[in-house]
C-alpha positions as YAML, in Angstrom:
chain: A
units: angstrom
residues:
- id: 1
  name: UNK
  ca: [178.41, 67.40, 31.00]
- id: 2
  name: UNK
  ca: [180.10, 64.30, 31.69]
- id: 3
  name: UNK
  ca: [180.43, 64.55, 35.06]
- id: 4
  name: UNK
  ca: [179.33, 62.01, 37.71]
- id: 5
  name: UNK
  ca: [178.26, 62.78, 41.27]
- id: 6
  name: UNK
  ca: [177.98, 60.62, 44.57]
- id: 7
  name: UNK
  ca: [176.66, 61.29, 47.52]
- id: 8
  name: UNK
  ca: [177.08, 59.72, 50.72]
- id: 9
  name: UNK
  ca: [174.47, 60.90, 53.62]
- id: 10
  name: UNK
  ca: [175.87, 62.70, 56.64]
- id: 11
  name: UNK
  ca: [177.21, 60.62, 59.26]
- id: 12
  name: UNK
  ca: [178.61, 63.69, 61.33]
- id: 13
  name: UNK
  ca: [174.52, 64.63, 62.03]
- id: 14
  name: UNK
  ca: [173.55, 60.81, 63.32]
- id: 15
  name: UNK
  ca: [172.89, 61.11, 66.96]
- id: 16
  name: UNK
  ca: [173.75, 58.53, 69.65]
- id: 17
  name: UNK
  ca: [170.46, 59.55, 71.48]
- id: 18
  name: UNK
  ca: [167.32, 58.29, 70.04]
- id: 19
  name: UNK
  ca: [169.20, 56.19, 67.41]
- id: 20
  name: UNK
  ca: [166.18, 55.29, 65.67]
- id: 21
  name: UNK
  ca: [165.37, 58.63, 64.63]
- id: 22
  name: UNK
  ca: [168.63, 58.38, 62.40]
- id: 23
  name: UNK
  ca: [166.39, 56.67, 60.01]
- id: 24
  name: UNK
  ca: [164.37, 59.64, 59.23]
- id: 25
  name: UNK
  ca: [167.30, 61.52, 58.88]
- id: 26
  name: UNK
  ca: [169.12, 59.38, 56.72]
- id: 27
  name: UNK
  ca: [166.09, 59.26, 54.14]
- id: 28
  name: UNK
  ca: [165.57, 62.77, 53.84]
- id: 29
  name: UNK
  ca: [169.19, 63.19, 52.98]
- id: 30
  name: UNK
  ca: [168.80, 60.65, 50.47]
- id: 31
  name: UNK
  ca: [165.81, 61.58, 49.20]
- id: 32
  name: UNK
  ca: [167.30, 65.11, 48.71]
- id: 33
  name: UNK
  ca: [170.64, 63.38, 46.89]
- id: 34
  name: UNK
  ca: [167.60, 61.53, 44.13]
- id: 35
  name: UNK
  ca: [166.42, 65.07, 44.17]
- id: 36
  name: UNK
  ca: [169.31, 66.71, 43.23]
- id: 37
  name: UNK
  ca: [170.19, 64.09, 40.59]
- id: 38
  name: UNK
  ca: [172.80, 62.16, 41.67]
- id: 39
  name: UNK
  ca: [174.35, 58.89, 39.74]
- id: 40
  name: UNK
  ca: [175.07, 57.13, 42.79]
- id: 41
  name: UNK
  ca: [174.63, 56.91, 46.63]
- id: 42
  name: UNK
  ca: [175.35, 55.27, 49.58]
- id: 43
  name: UNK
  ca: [173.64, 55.48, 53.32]
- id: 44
  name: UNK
  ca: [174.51, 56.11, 56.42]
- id: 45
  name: UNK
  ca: [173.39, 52.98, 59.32]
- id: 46
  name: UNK
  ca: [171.26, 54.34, 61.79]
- id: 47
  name: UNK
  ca: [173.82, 53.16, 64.49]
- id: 48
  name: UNK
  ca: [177.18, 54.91, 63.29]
- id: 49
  name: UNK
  ca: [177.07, 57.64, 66.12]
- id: 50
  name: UNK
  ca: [177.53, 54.72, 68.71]
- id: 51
  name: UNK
  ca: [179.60, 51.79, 66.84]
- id: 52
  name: UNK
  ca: [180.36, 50.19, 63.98]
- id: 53
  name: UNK
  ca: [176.98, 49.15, 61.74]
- id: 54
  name: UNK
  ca: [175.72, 45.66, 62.34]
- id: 55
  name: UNK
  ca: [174.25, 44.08, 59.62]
- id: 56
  name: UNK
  ca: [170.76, 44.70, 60.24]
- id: 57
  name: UNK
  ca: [171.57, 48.21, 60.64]
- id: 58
  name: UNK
  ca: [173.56, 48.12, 57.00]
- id: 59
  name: UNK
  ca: [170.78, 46.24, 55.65]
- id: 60
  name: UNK
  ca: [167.94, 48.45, 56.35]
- id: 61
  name: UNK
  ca: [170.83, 51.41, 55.03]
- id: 62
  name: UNK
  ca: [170.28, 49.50, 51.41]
- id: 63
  name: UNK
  ca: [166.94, 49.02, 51.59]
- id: 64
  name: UNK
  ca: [166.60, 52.95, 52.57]
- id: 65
  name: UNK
  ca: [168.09, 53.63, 49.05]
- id: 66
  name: UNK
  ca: [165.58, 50.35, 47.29]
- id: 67
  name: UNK
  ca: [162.63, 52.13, 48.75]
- id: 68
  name: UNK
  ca: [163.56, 55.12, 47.27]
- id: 69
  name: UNK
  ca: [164.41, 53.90, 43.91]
- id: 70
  name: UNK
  ca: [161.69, 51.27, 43.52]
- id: 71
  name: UNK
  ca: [158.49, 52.65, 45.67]
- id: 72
  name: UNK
  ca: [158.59, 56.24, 45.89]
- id: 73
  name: UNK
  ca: [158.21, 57.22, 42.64]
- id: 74
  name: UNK
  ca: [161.06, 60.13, 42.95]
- id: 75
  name: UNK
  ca: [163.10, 58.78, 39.99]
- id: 76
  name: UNK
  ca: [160.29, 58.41, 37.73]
- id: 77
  name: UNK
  ca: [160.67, 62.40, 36.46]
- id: 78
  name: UNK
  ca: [164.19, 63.10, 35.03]
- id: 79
  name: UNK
  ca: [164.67, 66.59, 36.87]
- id: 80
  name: UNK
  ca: [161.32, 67.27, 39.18]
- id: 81
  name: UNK
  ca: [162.75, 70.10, 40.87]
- id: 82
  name: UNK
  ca: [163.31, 71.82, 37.29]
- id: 83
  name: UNK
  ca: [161.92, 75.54, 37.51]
- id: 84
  name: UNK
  ca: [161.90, 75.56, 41.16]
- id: 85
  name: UNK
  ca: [162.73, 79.51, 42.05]
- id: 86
  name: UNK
  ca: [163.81, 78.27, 45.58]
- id: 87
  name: UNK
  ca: [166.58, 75.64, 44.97]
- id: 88
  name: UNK
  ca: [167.90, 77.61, 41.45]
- id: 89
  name: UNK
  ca: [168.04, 80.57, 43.93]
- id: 90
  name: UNK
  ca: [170.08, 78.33, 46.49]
- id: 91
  name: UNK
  ca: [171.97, 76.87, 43.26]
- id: 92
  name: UNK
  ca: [173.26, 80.40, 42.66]
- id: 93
  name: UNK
  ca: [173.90, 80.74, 46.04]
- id: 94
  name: UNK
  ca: [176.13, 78.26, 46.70]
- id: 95
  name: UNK
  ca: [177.88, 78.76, 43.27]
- id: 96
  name: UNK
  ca: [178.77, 81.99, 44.03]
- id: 97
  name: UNK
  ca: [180.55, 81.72, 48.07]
- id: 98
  name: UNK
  ca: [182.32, 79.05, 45.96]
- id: 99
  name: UNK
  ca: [184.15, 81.13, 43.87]
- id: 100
  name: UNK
  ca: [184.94, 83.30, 46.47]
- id: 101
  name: UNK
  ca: [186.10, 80.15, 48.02]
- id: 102
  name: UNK
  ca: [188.41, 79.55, 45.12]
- id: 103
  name: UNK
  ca: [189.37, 83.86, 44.76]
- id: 104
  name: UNK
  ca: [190.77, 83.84, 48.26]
- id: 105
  name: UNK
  ca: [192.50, 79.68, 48.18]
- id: 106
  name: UNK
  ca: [194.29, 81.17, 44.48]
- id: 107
  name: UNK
  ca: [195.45, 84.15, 46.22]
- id: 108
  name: UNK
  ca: [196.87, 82.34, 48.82]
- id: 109
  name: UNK
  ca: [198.81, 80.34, 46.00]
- id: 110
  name: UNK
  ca: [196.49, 77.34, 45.14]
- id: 111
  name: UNK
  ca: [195.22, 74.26, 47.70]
- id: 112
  name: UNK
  ca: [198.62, 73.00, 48.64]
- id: 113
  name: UNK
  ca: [199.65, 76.07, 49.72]
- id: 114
  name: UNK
  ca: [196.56, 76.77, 51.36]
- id: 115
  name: UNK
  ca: [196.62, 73.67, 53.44]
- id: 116
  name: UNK
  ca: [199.92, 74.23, 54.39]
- id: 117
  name: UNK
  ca: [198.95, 77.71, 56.08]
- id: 118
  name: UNK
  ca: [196.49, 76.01, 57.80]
- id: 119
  name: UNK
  ca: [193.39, 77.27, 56.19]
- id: 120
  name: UNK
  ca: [191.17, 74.40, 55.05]
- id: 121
  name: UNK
  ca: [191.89, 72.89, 58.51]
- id: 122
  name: UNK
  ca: [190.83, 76.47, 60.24]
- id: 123
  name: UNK
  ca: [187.86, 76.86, 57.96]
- id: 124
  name: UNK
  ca: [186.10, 73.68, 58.92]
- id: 125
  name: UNK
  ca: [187.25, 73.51, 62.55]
- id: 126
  name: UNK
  ca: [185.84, 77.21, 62.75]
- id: 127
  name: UNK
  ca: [181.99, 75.81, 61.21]
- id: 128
  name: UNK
  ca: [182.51, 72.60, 63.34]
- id: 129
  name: UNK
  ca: [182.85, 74.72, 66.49]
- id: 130
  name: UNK
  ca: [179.93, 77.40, 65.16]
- id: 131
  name: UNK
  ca: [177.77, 74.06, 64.29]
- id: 132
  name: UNK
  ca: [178.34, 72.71, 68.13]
- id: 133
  name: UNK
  ca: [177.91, 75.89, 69.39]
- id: 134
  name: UNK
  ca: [174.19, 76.34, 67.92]
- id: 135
  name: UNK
  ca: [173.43, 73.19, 69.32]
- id: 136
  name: UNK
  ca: [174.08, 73.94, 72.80]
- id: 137
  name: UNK
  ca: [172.66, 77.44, 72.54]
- id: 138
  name: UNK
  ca: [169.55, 75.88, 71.06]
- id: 139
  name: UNK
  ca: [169.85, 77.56, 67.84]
- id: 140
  name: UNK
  ca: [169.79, 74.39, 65.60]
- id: 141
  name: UNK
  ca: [167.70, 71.92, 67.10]
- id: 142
  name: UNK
  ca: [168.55, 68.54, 66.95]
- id: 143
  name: UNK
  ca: [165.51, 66.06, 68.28]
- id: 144
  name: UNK
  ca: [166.64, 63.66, 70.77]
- id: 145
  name: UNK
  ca: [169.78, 65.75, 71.74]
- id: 146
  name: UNK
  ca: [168.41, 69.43, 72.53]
- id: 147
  name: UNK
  ca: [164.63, 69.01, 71.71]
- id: 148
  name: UNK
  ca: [162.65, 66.34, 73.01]
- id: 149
  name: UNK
  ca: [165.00, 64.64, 74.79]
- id: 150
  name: UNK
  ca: [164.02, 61.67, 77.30]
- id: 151
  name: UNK
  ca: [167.25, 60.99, 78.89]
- id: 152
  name: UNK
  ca: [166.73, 57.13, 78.52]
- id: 153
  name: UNK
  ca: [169.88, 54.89, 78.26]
- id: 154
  name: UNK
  ca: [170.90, 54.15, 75.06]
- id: 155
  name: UNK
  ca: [170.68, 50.42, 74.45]
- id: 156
  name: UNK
  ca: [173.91, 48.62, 73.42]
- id: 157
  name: UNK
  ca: [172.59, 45.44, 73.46]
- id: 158
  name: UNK
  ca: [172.34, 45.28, 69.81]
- id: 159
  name: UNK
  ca: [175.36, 47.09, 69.43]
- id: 160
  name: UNK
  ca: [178.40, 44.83, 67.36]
- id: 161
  name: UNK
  ca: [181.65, 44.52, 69.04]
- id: 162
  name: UNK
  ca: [185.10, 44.02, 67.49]
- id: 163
  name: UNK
  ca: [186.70, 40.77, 67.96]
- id: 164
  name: UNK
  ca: [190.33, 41.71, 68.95]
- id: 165
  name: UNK
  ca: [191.87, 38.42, 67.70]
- id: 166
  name: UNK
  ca: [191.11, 39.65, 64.33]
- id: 167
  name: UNK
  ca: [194.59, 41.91, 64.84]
- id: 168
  name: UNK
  ca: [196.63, 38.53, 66.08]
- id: 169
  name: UNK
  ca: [195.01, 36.55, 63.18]
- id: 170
  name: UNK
  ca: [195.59, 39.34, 60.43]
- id: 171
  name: UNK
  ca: [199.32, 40.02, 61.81]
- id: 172
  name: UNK
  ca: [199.99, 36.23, 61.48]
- id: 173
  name: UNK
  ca: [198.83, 36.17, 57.64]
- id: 174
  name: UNK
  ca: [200.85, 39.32, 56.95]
- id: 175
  name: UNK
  ca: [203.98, 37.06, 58.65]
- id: 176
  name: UNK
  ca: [203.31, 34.29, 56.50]
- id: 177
  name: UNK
  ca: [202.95, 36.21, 53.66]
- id: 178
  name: UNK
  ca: [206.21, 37.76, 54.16]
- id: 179
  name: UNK
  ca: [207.77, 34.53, 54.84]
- id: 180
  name: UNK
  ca: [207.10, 32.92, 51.50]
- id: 181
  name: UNK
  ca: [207.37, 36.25, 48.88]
- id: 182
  name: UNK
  ca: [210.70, 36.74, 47.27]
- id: 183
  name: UNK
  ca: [212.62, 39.68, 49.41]
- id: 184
  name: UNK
  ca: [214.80, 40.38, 46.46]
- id: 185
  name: UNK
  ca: [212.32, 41.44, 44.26]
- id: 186
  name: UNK
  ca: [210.06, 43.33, 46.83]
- id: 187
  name: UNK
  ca: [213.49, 45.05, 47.85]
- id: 188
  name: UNK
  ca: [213.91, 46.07, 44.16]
- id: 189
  name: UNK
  ca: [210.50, 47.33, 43.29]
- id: 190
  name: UNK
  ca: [210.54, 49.78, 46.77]
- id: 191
  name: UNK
  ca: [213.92, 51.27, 45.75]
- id: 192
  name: UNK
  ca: [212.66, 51.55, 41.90]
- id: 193
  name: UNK
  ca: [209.26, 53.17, 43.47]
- id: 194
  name: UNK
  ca: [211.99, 54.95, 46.05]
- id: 195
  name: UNK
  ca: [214.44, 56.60, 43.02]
- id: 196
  name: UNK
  ca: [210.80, 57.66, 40.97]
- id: 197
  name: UNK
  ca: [209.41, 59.61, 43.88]
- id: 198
  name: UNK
  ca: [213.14, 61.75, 43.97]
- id: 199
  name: UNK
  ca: [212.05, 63.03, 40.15]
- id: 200
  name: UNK
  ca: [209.07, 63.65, 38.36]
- id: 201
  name: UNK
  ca: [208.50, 60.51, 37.25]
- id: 202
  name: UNK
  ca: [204.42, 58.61, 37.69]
- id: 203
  name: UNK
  ca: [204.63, 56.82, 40.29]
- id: 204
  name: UNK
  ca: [201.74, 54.96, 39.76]
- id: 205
  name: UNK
  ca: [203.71, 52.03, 37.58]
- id: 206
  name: UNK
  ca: [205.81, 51.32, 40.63]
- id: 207
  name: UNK
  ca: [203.68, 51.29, 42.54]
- id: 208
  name: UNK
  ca: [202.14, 48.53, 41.05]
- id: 209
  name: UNK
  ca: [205.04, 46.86, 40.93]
- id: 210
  name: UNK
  ca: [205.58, 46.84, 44.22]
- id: 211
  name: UNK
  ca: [201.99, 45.53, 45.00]
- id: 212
  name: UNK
  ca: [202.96, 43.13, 42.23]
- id: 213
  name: UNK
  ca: [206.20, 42.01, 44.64]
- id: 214
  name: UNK
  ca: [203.43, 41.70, 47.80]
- id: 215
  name: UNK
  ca: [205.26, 44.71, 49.22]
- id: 216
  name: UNK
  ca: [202.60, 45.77, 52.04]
- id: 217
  name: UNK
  ca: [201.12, 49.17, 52.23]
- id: 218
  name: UNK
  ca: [203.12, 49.66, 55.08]
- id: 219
  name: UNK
  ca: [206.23, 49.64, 53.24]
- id: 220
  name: UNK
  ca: [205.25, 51.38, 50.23]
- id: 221
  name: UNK
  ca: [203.51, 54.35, 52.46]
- id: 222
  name: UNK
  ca: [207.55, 54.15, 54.17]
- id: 223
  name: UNK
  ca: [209.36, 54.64, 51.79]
- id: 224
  name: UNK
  ca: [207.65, 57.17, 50.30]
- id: 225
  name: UNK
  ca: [207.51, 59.08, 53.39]
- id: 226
  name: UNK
  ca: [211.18, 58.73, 53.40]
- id: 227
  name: UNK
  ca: [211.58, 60.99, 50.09]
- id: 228
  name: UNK
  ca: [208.38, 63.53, 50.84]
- id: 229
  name: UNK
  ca: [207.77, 63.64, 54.66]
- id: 230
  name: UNK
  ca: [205.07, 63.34, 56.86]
- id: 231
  name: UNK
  ca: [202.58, 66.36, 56.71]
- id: 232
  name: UNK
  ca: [201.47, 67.72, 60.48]
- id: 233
  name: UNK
  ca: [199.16, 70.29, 61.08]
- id: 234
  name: UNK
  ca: [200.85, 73.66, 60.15]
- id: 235
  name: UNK
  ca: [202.43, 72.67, 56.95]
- id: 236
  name: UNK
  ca: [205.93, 70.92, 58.96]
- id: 237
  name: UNK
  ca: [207.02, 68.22, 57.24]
- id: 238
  name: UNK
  ca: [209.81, 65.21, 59.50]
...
């Protein structure tokens, strides 16, 4: 009964046509997450399908939530879709292709070993392709996109652009920063973190450490990948 959930609202259903109408969409998803009584939340800018949010856009995501919380009157009643045939019905629903989720991943020997024959991956790239497939078949309508389209250009105008000197500028403080740290100890905390990864040992105190030493994630994510691999699609590890 202790257990906290967040919700973040679906990015992968924001359209790059019609862009505004990502607004409605985003507060019916939160509005549903309030619903469903969540602890915490964060939204979705209406712009993410074409770019990075600007700060209008991520401004207007927060106030989506403030509205919520402070005008609608939603959180006022602890649980006020208690009773409600529908979503206990769904609630059993969904409970129950879960554990047959679970049955078939702990026959296959448990999550790593399901990942590792590919199966997670397959699942989801299976409903991604079913999900794309309605759309273009007109099964699941999507305004803007396959309903009530207009064909009009989106407008980029507003649209925030990355600065590529922010690379040269962030490359240069991670020189400096390796010019002035003391090699000898960052050297010893990777091959400390380096000998704990062989065993059983938690790694978690090294790794510290080495952030400790200003070892970069870089480095720590190396040598690590030196004692367990690099996972690629199909369970190979290099």
């Amino acid at each position: 009964q202790m257990l906290r959930v967040h919700v973040h609202t679906a990015g992968s259903v924001l359209t790059a046509q019609q862009p505004l109408n990502n607004v409605a969409r985003i507060t019916w998803q939160a509005m549903s997450a309030v619903l469903a009584g969540i602890q915490s939340m964060a939204c979705c800018a209406y712009d993410e399908a074409i770019a990075l949010p600007t700060e209008e856009s991520a401004t207007l995501a927060l106030r989506t939530q403030q509205l919520i919380a402070y005008e609608s009157g939603v959180a006022d009643t602890i649980d006020p879709m208690a009773g409600s045939y529908y979503v206990e019905a769904l609630t059993d629903k969904f409970e129950k292709e879960a554990y047959e989720y679970i049955q078939k991943i702990d026959a296959m020997g448990g999550a790593v070993a399901a990942i590792e024959q590919g199966y997670m991956q397959g699942e989801m790239a299976a409903h991604a392709y079913e999900y794309q497939t309605d759309i273009e078949k007109g099964k699941r309508t999507v305004i803007g996109v396959n309903k009530f389209a207009d064909n009009k250009a989106v407008k980029t105008n507003d649209v925030i652009t990355a600065d590529l000197s922010v690379a040269e500028r962030q490359i240069a403080r991670v020189n400096e920063m390796k010019a002035h740290r003391d090699q000898q100890a960052v050297d010893a905390s990777l091959k400390a973190l380096k000998e704990a990864a062989k065993g059983e040992a938690n790694l978690m105190p090294y790794l510290i450490d080495a952030v400790k030493t200003y070892a970069t994630l870089g480095e720590i994510c190396g040598v690590l990948r030196e004692v367990f691999g690099e996972y690629q699609q199909g369970g190979n590890l290099f």
